[in-house]
mmCIF file of C-alpha atoms in Angstrom:
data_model
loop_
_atom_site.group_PDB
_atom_site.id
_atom_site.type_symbol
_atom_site.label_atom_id
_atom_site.label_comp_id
_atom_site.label_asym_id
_atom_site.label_seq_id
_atom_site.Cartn_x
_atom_site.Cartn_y
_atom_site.Cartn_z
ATOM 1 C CA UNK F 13 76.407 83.206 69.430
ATOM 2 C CA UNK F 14 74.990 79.688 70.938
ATOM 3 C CA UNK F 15 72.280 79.857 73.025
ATOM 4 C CA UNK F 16 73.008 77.603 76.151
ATOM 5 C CA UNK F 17 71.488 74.644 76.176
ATOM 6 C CA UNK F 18 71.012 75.294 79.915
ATOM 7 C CA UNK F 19 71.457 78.085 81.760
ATOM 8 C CA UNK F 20 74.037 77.897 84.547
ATOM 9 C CA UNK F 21 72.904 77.976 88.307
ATOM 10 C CA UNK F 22 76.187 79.131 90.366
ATOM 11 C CA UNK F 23 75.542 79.472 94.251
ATOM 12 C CA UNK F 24 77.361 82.075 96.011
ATOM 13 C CA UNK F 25 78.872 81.041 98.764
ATOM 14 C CA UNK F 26 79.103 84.237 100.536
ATOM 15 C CA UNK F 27 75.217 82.940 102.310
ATOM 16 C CA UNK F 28 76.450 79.539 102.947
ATOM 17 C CA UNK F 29 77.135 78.768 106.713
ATOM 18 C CA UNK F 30 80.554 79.617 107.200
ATOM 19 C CA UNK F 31 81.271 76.869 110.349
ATOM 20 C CA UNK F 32 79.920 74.121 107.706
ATOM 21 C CA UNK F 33 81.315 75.035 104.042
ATOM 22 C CA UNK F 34 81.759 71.372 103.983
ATOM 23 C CA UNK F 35 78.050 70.655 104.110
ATOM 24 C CA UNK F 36 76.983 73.481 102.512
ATOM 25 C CA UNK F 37 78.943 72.946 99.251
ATOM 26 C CA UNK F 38 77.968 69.402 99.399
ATOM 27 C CA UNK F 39 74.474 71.024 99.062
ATOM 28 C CA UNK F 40 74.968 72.970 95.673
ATOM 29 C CA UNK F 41 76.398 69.179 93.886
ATOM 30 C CA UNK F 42 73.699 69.971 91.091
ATOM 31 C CA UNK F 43 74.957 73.817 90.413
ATOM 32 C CA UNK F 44 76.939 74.136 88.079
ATOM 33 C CA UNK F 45 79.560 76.067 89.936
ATOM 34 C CA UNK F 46 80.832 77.275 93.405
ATOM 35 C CA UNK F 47 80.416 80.895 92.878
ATOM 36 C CA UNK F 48 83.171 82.721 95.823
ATOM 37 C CA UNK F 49 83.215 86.187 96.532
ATOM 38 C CA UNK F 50 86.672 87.261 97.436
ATOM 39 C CA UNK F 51 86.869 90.624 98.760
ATOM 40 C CA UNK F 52 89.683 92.463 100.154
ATOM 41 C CA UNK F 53 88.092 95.356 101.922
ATOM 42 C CA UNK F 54 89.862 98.162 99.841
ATOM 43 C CA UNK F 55 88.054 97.704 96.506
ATOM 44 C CA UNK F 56 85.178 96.965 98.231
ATOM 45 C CA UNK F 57 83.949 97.721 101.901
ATOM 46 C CA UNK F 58 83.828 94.122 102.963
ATOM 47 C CA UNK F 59 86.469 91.483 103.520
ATOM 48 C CA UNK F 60 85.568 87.356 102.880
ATOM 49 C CA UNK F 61 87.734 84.771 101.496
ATOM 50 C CA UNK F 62 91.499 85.086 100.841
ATOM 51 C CA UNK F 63 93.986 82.462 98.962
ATOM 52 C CA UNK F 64 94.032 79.615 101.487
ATOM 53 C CA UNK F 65 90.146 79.515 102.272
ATOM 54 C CA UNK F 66 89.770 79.199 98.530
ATOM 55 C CA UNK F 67 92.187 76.500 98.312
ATOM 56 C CA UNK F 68 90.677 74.329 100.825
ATOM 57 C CA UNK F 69 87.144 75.583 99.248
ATOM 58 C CA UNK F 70 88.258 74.152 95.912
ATOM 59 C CA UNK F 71 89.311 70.908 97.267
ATOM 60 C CA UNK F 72 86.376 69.628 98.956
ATOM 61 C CA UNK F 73 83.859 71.485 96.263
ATOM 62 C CA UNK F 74 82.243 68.697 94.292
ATOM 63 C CA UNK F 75 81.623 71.500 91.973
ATOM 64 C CA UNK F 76 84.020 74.021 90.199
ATOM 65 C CA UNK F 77 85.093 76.896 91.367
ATOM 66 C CA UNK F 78 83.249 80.261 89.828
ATOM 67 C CA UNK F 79 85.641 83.099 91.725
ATOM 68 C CA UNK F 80 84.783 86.716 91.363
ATOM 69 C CA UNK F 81 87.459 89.053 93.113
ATOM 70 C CA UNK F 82 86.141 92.029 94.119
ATOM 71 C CA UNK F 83 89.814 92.800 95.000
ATOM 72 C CA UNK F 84 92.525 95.876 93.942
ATOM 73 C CA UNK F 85 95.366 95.108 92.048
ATOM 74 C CA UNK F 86 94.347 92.106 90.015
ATOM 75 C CA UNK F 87 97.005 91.868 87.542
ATOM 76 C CA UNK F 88 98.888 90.916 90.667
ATOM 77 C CA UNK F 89 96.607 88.653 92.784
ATOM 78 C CA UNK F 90 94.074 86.775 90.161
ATOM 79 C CA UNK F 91 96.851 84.473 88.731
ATOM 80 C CA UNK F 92 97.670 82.661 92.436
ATOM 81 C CA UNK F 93 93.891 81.636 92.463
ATOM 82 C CA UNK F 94 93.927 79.826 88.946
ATOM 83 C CA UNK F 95 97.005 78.185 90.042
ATOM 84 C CA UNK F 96 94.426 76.881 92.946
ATOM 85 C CA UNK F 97 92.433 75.025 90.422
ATOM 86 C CA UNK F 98 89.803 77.666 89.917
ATOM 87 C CA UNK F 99 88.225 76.587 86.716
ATOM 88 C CA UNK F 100 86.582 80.568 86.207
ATOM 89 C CA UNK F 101 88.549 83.730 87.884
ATOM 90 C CA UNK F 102 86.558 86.856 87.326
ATOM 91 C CA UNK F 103 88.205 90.546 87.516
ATOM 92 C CA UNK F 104 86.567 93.923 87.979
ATOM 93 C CA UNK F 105 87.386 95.956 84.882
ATOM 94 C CA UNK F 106 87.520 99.171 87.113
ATOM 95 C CA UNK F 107 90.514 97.692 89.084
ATOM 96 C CA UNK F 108 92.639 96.046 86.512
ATOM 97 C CA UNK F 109 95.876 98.004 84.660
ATOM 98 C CA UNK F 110 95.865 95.895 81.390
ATOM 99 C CA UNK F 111 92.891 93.178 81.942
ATOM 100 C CA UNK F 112 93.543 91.765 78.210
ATOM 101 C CA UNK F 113 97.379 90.881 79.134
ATOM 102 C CA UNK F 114 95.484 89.249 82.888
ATOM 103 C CA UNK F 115 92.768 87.459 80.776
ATOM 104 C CA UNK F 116 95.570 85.854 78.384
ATOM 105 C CA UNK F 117 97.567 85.196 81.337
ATOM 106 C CA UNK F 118 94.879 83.187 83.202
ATOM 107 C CA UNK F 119 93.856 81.514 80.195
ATOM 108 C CA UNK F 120 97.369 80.007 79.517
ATOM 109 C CA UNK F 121 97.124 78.797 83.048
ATOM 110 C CA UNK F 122 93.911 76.649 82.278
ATOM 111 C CA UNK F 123 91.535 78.793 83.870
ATOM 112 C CA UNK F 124 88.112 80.655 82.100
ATOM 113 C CA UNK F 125 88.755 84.669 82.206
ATOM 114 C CA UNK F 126 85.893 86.524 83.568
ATOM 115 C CA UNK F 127 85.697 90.154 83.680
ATOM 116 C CA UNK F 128 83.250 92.141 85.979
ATOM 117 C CA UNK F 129 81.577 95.848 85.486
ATOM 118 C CA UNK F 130 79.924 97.803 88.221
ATOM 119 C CA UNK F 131 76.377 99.039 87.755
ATOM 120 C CA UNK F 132 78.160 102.092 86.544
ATOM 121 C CA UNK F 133 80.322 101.173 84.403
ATOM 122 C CA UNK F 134 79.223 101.532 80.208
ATOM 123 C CA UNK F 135 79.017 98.082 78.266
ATOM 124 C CA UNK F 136 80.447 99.603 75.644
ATOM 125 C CA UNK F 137 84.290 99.373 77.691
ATOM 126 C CA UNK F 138 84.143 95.659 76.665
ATOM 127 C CA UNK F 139 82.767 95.688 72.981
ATOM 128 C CA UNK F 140 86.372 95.865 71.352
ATOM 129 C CA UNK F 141 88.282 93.568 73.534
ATOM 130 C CA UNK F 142 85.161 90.752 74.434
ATOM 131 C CA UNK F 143 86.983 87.834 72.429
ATOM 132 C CA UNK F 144 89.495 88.097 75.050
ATOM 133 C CA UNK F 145 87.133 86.695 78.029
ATOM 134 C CA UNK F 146 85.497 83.336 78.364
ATOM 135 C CA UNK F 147 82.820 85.528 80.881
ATOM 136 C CA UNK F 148 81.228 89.100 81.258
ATOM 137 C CA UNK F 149 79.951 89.461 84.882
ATOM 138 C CA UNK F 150 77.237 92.086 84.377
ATOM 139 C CA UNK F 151 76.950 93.157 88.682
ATOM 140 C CA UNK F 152 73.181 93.831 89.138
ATOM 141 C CA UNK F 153 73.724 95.483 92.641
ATOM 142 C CA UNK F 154 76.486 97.352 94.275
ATOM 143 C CA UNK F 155 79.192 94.997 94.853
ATOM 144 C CA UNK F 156 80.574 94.544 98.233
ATOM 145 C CA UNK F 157 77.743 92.331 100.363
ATOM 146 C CA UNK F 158 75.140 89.933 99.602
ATOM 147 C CA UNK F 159 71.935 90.256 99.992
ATOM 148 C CA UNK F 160 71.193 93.248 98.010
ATOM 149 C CA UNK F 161 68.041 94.475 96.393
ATOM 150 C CA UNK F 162 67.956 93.517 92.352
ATOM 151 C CA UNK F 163 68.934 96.860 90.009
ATOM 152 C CA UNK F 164 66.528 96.684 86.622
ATOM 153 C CA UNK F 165 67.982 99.644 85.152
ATOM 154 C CA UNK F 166 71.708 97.354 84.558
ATOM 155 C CA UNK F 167 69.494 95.164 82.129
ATOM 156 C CA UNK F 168 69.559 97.542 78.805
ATOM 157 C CA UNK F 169 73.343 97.236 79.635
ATOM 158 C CA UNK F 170 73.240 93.616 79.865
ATOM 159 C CA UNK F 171 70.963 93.073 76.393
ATOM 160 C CA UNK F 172 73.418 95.278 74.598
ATOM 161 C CA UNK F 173 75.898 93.256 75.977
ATOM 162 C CA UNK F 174 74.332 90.495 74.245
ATOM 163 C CA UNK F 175 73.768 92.197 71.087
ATOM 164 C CA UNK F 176 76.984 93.181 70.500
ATOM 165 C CA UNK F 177 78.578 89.555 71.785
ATOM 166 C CA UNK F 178 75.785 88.321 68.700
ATOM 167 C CA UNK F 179 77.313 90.676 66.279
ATOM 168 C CA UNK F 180 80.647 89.571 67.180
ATOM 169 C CA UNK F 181 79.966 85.727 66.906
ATOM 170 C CA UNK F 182 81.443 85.696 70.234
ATOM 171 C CA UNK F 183 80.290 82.953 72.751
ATOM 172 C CA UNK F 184 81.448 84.835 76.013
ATOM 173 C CA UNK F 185 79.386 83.663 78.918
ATOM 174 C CA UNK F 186 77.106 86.818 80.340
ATOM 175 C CA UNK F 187 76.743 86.268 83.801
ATOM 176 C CA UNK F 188 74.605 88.289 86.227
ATOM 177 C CA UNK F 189 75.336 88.771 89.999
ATOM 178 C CA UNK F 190 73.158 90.636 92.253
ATOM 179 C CA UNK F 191 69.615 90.379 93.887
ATOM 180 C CA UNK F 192 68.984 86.642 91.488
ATOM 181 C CA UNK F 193 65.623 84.902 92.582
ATOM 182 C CA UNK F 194 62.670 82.971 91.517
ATOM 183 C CA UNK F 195 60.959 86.862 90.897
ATOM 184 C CA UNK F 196 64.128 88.144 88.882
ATOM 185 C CA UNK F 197 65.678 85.724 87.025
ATOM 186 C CA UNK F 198 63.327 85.876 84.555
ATOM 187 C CA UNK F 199 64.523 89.619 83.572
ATOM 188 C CA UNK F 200 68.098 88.477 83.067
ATOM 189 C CA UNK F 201 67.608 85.467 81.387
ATOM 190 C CA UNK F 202 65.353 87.930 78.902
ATOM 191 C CA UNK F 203 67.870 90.684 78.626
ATOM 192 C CA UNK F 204 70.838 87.634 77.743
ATOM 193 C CA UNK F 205 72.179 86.101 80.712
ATOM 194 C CA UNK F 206 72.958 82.657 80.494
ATOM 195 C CA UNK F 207 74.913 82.103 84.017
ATOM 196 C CA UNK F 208 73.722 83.123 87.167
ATOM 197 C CA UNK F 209 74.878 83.964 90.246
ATOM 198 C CA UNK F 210 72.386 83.375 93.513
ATOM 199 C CA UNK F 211 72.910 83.680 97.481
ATOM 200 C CA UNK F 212 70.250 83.960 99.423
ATOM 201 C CA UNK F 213 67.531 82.685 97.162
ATOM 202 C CA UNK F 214 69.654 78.749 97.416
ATOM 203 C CA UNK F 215 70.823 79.208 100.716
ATOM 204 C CA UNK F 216 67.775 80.313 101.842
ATOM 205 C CA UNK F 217 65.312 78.044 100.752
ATOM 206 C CA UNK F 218 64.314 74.760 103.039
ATOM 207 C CA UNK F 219 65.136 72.392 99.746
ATOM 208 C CA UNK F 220 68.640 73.915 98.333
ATOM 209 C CA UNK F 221 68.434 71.203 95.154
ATOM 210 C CA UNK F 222 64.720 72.007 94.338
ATOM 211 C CA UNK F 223 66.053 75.654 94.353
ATOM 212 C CA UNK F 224 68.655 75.134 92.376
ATOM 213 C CA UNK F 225 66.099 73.613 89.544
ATOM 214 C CA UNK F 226 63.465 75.984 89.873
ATOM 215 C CA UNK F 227 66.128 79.074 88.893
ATOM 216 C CA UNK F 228 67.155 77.282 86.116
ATOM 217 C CA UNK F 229 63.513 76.227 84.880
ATOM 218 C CA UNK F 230 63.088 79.599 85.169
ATOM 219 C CA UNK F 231 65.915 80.931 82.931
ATOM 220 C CA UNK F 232 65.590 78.189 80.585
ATOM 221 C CA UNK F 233 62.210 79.357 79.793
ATOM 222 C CA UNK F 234 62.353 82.911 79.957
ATOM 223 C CA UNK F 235 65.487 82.852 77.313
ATOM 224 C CA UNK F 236 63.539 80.796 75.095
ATOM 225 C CA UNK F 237 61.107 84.080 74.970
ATOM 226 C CA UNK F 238 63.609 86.135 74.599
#
């Protein structure tokens, strides 16, 4: 498995100010991607974005599109939003009938295949079928709202994650969502994430672009220790 050369800095959305998406995407242009939370209030107990707010999200993004659906029924729904241009559509293992049939599927529609695991939910689900994602979304809090408190005890998960994706020779992205800040991302970085997903610590912070570089600096140098 590659080591990134850089670690990837994703914004979520879900803190941005709704009434100016506009201006607040234009804000993350040195992210990597437009992380958006879509949540459908049955799989989760929150509702955000839907199919057309993602479609005018992706077209005025100068970023791609990094979409996690935190939604039931995903072998039905995920395939609109890569036919929306979304260059990464994430699925929750938990809520998907045959995910290796869905991950195919959006991958012959030009899209990366992310799947996502609940702090709950064993690593060990994904070892045999991890050559069929592009992704592994290792959720470091509950998911369902933002601004959650970061869960330590997901990162043995997340380094045998890592192990396993080394043993394979598998380069599957292992991205971490969940409570990601200047005092975290350190951890993840350490335990194998190489993508990151952060709200409130870019949203929040008076200079969004020096935010954006410090997480990475961050990550960049932590993995190297790792």
């Amino acid at each position: 498995m590659n080591l990134p050369t850089s670690p990837r800095i994703n914004p979520s959305i879900l803190a941005a100010d709704f009434v100016n998406m506009q201006r607040d995407l234009a804000r993350i242009a040195t992210a990597d991607f437009a992380h958006v939370d879509v949540m459908d209030n049955h799989f989760v107990p929150n509702l955000t974005f839907g199919p057309q707010m993602v479609e005018r999200i992706q077209a005025t993004s100068p970023i791609p599109l990094d979409v996690h659906l935190m939604i039931s029924d995903p072998d039905r729904w995920a395939p609109g939003y890569a036919e929306l241009g979304a260059a990464s559509v994430t699925f929750h293992l938990e809520a998907a009938a045959d995910p290796v049939t869905l991950a195919r599927r959006l991958r012959d529609m030009g899209a990366r295949a992310g799947v996502a695991i609940k702090p709950g939910t064993a690593g060990e689900a994904l070892y045999d079928i991890l050559d069929e994602f592009d992704q592994v979304l290792v959720m470091t809090v509950e998911p369902g709202f933002g601004g959650q408190g970061f869960m330590p005890e997901t990162m043995p998960k997340l380094r045998a994650l890592r192990d396993e994706a080394r043993r394979r020779g598998s380069d599957v992205w292992l991205q971490v969502d969940g409570g990601i800040s200047a005092s975290t991302i350190e951890q993840a970085a350490q335990a194998g994430a190489d993508t990151f997903v952060a709200g409130s610590a870019v949203y929040g912070a008076d200079d969004i672009e020096a935010a954006v570089t410090r997480l990475r600096d961050l990550a960049r140098a932590a993995s190297l220790e790792s």
